[in-house]
mmCIF file of C-alpha atoms in Angstrom:
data_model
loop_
_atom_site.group_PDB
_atom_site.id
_atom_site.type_symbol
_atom_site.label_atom_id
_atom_site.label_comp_id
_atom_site.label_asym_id
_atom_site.label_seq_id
_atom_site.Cartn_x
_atom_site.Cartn_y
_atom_site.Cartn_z
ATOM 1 C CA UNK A 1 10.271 -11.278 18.803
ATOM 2 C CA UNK A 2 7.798 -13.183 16.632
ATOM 3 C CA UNK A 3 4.474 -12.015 15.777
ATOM 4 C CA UNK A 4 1.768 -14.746 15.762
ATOM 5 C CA UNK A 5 -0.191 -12.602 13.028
ATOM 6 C CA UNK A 6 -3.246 -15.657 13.546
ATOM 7 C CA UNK A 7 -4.132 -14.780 17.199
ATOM 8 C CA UNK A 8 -3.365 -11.156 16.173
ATOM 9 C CA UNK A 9 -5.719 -11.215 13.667
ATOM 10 C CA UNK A 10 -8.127 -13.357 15.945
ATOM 11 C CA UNK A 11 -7.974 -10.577 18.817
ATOM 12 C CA UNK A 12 -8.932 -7.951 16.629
ATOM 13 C CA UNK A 13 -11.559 -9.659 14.189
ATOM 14 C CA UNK A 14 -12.433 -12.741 15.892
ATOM 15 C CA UNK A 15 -12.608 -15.687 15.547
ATOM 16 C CA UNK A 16 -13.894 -18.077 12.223
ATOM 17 C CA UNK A 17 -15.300 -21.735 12.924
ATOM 18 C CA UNK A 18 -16.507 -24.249 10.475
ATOM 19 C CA UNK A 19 -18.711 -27.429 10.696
ATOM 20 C CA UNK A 20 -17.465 -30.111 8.148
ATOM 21 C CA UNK A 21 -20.061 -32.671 6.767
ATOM 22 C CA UNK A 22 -17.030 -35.208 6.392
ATOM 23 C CA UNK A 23 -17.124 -37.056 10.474
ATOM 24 C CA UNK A 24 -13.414 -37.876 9.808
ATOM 25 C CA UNK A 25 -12.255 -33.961 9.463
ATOM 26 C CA UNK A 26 -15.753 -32.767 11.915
ATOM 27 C CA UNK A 27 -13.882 -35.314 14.521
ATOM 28 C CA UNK A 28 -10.764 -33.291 14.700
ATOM 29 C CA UNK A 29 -12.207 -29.750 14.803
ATOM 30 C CA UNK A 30 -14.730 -30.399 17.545
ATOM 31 C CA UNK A 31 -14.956 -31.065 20.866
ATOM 32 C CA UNK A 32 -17.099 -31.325 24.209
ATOM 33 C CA UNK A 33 -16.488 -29.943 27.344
ATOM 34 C CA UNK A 34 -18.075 -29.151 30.597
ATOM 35 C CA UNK A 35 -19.237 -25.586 29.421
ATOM 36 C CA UNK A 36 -20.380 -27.053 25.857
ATOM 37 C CA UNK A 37 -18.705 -28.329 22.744
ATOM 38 C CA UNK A 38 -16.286 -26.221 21.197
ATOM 39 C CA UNK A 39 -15.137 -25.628 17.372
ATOM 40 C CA UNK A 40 -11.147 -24.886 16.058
ATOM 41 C CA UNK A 41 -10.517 -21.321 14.728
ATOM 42 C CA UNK A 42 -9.766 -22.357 11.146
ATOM 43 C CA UNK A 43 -7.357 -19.162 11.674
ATOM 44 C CA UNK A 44 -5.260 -19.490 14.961
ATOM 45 C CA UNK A 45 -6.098 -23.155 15.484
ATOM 46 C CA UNK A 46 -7.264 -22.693 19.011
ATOM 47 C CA UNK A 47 -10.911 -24.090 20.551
ATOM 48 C CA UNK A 48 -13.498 -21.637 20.677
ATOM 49 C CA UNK A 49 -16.980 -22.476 22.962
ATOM 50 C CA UNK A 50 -20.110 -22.240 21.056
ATOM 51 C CA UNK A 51 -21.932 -22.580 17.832
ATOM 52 C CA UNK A 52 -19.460 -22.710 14.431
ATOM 53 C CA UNK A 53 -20.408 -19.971 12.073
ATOM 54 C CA UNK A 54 -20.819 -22.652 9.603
ATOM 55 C CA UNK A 55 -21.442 -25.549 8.199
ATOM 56 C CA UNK A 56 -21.477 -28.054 4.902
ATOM 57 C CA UNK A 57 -18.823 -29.673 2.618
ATOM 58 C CA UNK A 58 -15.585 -29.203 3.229
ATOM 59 C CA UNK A 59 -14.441 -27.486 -0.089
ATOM 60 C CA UNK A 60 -17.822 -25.344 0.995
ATOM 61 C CA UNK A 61 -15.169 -23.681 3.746
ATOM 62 C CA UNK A 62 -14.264 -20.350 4.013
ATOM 63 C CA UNK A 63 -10.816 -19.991 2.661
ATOM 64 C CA UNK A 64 -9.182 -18.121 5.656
ATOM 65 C CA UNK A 65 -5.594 -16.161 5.610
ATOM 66 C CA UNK A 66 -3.133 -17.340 8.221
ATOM 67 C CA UNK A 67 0.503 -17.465 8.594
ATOM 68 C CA UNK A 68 2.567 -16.088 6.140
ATOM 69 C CA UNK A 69 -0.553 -15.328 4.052
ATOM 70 C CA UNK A 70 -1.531 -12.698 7.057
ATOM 71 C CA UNK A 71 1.944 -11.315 7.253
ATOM 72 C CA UNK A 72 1.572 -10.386 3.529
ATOM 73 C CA UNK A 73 -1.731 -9.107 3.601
ATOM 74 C CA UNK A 74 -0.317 -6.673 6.364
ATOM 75 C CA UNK A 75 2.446 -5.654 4.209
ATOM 76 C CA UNK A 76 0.353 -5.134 1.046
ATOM 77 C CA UNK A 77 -1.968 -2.991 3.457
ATOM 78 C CA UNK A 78 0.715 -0.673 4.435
ATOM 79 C CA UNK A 79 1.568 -0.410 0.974
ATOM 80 C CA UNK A 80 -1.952 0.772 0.426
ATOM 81 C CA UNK A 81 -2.366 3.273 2.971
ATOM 82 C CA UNK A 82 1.243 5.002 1.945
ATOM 83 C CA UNK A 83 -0.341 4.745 -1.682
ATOM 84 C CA UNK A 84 -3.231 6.514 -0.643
ATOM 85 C CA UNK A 85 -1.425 9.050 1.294
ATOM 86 C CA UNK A 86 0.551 10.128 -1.699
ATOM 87 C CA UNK A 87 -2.578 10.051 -3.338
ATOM 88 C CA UNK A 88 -4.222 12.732 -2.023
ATOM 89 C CA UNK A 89 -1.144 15.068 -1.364
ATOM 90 C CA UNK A 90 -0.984 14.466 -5.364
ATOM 91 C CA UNK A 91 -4.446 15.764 -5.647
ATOM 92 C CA UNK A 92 -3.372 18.785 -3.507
ATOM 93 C CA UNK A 93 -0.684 19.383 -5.595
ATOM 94 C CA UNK A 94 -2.849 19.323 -8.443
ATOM 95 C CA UNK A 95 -5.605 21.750 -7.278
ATOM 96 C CA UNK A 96 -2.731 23.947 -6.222
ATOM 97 C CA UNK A 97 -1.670 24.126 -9.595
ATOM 98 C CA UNK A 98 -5.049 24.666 -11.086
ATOM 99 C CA UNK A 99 -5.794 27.092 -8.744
ATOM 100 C CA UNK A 100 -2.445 28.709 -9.757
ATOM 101 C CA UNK A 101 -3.306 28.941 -13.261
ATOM 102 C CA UNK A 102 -6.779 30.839 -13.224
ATOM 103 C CA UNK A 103 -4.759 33.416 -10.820
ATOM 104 C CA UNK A 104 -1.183 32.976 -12.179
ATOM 105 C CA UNK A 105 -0.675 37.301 -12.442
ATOM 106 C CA UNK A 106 -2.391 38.169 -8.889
ATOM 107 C CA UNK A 107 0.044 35.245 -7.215
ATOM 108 C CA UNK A 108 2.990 36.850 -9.485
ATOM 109 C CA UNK A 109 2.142 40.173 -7.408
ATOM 110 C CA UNK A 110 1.661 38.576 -4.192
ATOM 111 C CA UNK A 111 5.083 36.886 -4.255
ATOM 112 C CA UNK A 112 6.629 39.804 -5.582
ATOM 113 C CA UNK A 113 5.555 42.460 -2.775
ATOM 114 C CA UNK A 114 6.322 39.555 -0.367
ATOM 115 C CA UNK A 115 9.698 39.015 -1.904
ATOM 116 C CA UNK A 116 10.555 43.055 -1.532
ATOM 117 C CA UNK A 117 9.574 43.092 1.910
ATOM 118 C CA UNK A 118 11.590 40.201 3.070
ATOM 119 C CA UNK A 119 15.148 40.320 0.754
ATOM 120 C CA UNK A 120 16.456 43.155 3.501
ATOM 121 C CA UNK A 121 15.747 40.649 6.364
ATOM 122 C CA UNK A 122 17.473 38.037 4.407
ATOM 123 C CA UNK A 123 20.232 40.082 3.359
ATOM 124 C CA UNK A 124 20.938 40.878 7.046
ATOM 125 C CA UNK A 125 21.438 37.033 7.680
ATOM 126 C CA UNK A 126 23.702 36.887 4.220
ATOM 127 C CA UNK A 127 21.043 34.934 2.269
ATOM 128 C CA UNK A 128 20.616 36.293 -1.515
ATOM 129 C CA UNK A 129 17.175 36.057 -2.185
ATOM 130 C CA UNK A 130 17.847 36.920 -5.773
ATOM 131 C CA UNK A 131 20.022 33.488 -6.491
ATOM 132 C CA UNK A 132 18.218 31.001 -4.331
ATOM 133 C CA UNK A 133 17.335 27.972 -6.437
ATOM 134 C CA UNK A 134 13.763 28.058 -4.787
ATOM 135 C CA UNK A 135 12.755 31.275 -5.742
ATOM 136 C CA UNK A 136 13.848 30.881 -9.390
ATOM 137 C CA UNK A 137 11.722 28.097 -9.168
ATOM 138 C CA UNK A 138 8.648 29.907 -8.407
ATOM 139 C CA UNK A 139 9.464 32.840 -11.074
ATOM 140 C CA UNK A 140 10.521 30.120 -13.995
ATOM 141 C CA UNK A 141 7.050 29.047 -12.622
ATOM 142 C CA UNK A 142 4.815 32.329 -13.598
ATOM 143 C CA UNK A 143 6.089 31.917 -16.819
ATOM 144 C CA UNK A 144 4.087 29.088 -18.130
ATOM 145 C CA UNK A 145 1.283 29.200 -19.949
ATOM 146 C CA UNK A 146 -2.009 28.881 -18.642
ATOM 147 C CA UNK A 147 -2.659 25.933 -21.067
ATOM 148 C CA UNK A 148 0.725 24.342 -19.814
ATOM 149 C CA UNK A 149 -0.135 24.153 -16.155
ATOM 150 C CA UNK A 150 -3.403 23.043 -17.145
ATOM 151 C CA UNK A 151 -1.774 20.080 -18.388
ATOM 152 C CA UNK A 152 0.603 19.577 -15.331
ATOM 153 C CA UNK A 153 -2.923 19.517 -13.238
ATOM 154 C CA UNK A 154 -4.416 16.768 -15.073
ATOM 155 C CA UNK A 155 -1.495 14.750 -15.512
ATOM 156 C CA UNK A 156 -0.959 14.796 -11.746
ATOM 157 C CA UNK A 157 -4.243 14.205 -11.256
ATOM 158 C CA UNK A 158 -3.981 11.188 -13.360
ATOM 159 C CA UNK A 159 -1.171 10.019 -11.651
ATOM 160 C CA UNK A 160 -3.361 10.091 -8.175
ATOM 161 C CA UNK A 161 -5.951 8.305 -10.012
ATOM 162 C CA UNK A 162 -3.679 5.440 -10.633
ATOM 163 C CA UNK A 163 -1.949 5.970 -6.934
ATOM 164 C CA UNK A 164 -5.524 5.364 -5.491
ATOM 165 C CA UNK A 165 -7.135 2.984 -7.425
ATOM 166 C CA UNK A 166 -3.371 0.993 -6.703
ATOM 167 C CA UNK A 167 -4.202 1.792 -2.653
ATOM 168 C CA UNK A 168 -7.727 -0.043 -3.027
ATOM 169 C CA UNK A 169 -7.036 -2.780 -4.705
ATOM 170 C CA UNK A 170 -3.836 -3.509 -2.661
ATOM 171 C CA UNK A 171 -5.903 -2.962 0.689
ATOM 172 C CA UNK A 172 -8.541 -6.143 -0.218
ATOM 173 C CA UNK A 173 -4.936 -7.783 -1.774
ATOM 174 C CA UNK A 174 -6.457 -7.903 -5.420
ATOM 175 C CA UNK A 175 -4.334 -10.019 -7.747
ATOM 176 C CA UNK A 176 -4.635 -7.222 -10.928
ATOM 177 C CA UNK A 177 -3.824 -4.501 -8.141
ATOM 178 C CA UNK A 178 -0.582 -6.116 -7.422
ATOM 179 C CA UNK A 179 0.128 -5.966 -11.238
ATOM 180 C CA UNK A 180 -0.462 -2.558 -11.675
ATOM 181 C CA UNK A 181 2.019 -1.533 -8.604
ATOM 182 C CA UNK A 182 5.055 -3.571 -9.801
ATOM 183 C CA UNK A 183 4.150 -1.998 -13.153
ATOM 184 C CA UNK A 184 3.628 1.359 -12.591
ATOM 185 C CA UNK A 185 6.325 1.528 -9.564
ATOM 186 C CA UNK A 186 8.985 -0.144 -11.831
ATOM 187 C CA UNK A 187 7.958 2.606 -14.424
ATOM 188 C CA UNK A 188 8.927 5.374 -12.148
ATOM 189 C CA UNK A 189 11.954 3.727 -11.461
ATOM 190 C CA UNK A 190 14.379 5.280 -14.097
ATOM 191 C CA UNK A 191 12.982 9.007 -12.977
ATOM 192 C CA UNK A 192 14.030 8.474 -9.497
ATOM 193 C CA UNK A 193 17.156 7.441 -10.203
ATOM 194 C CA UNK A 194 17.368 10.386 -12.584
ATOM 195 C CA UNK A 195 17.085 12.830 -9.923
ATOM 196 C CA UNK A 196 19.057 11.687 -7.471
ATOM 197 C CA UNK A 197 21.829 12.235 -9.911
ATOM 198 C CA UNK A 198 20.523 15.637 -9.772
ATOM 199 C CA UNK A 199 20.328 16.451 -6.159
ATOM 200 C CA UNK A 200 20.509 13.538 -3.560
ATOM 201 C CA UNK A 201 17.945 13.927 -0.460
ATOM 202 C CA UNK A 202 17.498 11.054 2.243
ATOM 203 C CA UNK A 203 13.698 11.516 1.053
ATOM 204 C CA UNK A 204 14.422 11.153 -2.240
ATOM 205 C CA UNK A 205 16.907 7.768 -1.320
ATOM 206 C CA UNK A 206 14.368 6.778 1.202
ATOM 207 C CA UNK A 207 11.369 6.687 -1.071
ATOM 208 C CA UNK A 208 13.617 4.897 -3.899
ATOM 209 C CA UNK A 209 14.568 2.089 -1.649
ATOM 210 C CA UNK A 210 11.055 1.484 -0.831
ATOM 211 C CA UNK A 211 9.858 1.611 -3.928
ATOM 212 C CA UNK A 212 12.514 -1.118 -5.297
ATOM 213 C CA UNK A 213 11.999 -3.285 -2.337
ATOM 214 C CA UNK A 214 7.951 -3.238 -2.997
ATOM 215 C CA UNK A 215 8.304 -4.200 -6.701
ATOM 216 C CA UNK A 216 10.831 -7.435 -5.630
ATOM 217 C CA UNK A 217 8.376 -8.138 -2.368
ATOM 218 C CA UNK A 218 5.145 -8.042 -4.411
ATOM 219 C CA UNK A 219 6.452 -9.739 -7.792
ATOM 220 C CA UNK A 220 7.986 -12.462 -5.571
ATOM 221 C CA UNK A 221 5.768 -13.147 -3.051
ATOM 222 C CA UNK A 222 2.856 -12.722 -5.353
ATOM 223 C CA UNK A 223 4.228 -14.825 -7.755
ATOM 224 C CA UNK A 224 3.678 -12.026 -10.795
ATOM 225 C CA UNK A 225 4.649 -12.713 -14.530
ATOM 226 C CA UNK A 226 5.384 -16.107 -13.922
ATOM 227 C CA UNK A 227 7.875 -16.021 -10.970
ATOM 228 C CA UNK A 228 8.269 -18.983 -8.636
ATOM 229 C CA UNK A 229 5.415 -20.941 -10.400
ATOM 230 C CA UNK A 230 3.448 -17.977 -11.304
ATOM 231 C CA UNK A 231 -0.479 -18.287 -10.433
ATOM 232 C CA UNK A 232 -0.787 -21.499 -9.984
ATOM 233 C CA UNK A 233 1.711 -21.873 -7.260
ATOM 234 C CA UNK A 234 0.851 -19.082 -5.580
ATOM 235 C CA UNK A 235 -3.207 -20.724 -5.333
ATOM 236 C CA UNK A 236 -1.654 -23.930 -4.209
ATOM 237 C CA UNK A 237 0.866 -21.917 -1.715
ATOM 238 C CA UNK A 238 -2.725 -20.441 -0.174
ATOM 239 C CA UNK A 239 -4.741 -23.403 0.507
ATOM 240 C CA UNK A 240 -2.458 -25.200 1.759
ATOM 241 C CA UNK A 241 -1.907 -22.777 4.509
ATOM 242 C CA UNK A 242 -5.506 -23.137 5.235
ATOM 243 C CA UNK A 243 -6.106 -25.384 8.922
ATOM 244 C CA UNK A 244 -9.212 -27.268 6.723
ATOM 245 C CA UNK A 245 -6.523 -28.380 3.976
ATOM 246 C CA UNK A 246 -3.944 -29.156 6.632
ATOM 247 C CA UNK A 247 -6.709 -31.353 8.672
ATOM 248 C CA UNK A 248 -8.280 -32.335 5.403
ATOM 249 C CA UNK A 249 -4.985 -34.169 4.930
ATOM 250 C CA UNK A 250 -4.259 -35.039 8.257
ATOM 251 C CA UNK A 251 -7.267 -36.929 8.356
ATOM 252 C CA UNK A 252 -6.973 -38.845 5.412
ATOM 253 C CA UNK A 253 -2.967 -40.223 6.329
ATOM 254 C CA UNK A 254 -4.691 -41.543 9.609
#
C-alpha cells in the first residue's frame, strides 16, 4: 500500500494556497466555480474553495515539503522522538547514579540485608546468588569512588545533552542536526560492535542495525559531506519537488 504523505499531511495540517503575481502560473492554480473560485494546495495539488493564504511573486512562495521530501521529514521525526526517548532515560540513569554516590554506604546496606533475605529463596530454585553476573555488578559497583561516579553522572549527562539537542534539531529537519547524528551515531559505532562480541542481545543487535541504517539514510538522503552532489543537489532536489517550481515550469514550456 502506498502512502500519499501530501493529502496525509493536508488532513492533518491543512491545506497551503498561494496567489502568484505572474497571470501565466496564477492561470493554472486558480479557478471559478459555482460555490466561488478555488486555489491548488501547493502541497497535495488538489482545489481548495476560498481565499489563498497568500499572495505576491512567485519566488515570494512558501517553499512547501511534498513527496519524498514529506516521507523524509517523517523519518527524521521518528528519529527524533527515539532520540529523545533515550534522552531522558539517559538523564535517569544519570540522576540514579548521582543519587547513588551521595548514599553509596546506606544503598551498600540496603542491598546487602535484601540480598540475605532472598539467597535461601533463590537457593531453593537452584539459583546462586553469590555468582550471578548481575549482582557482582552491583558490588564491583559500591566500590567506586565517590569522585568516579561523579564523573560517570556527568558524562552521561553529557551524552543526553547531545541525544536531545540531536532530537530537536532532527524534529524541525535542521541541516547541522543531521550532521551531528551521522557523526556522533557513527562514533558509537565501534562500541556497539564491541559489546556484542561480549554478550549478544536482540536489543543490543536491534539498536545496532538501526543505528547503521540511520547514518546511511541520513548521509544519503541528506546529501552530507558531499554525497550525491552534496548541498547543492540536495537544494535543487527540494524545489523542484515544490508544485510552484513544477507549474513555474510548466507554464513557461506552454
Amino acid at each position: 500500500m502506498k502512502i500519499d504523505w501530501d493529502r496525509r499531511t493536508c488532513a492533518r495540517k491543512g491545506h497551503v494556497t498561494y496567489a502568484p503575481d505572474d497571470p501565466r502560473l496564477r492561470i493554472r492554480l486558480h479557478a471559478q466555480t459555482a460555490l466561488g473560485e478555488v486555489w491548488r494546495c501547493l502541497r497535495c495539488g488538489d482545489f481548495v474553495l476560498g481565499e489563498p493564504h497568500g499572495s505576491g511573486p512567485a519566488a515570494d512562495a512558501p517553499l512547501v515539503p511534498r513527496g519524498k521530501v514529506l516521507r523524509d521529514l517523517f523519518i527524521l521525526r521518528f528519529l527524533a522522538v527515539e532520540r529523545a526517548v533515550r534522552g531522558v532515560f539517559i538523564v535517569l540513569v544519570a540522576a540514579a547514579v548521582w543519587k547513588f554516590s551521595n548514599s553509596q554506604d546506606a544503598v551498600r546496606r540496603l542491598f546487602n540485608e535484601y540480598l540475605d533475605a532472598l539467597r535461601p529463596v533463590f537457593k531453593h530454585f537452584h539459583y546462586d546468588l553469590d555468582h550471578s553476573p548481575v549482582v557482582g555488578s552491583i558490588q564491583k559497583a559500591f566500590g567506586y569512588k565517590h569522585s568516579t561516579l561523579l564523573l560517570v553522572a556527568a558524562v552521561l549527562l553529557a551524552y543526553a545533552l547531545v541525544e536531545l539537542i540531536e532530537a530537536v534539531g532532527l524534529w524541525y529537519a535542521k541541516r547541522w542536526a543531521e550532521y551531528l547524528t551521522v557523526v556522533a551515531t557513527a562514533a558509537f559505532l565501534p562500541l556497539e560492535i564491541y559489546e556484542l562480541t561480549e554478550k549478544i542481545s536482540y536489543l543490543k543487535i536491534a539498536t545496532l542495525v538501526l543505528n547503521i541504517l540511520a547514518v546511511l539514510y541520513i548521509a544519503l538522503t541528506k546529501r552530507l559531506f558531499g554525497l550525491r552532489g552534496g548541498r547543492r543537489a540536495f537544494e535543487a532536489e527540494r524545489h523542484s519537488a515544490s508544485l510552484m517550481e513544477v507549474e513555474e515550469s510548466a507554464g513557461v514550456m506552454v
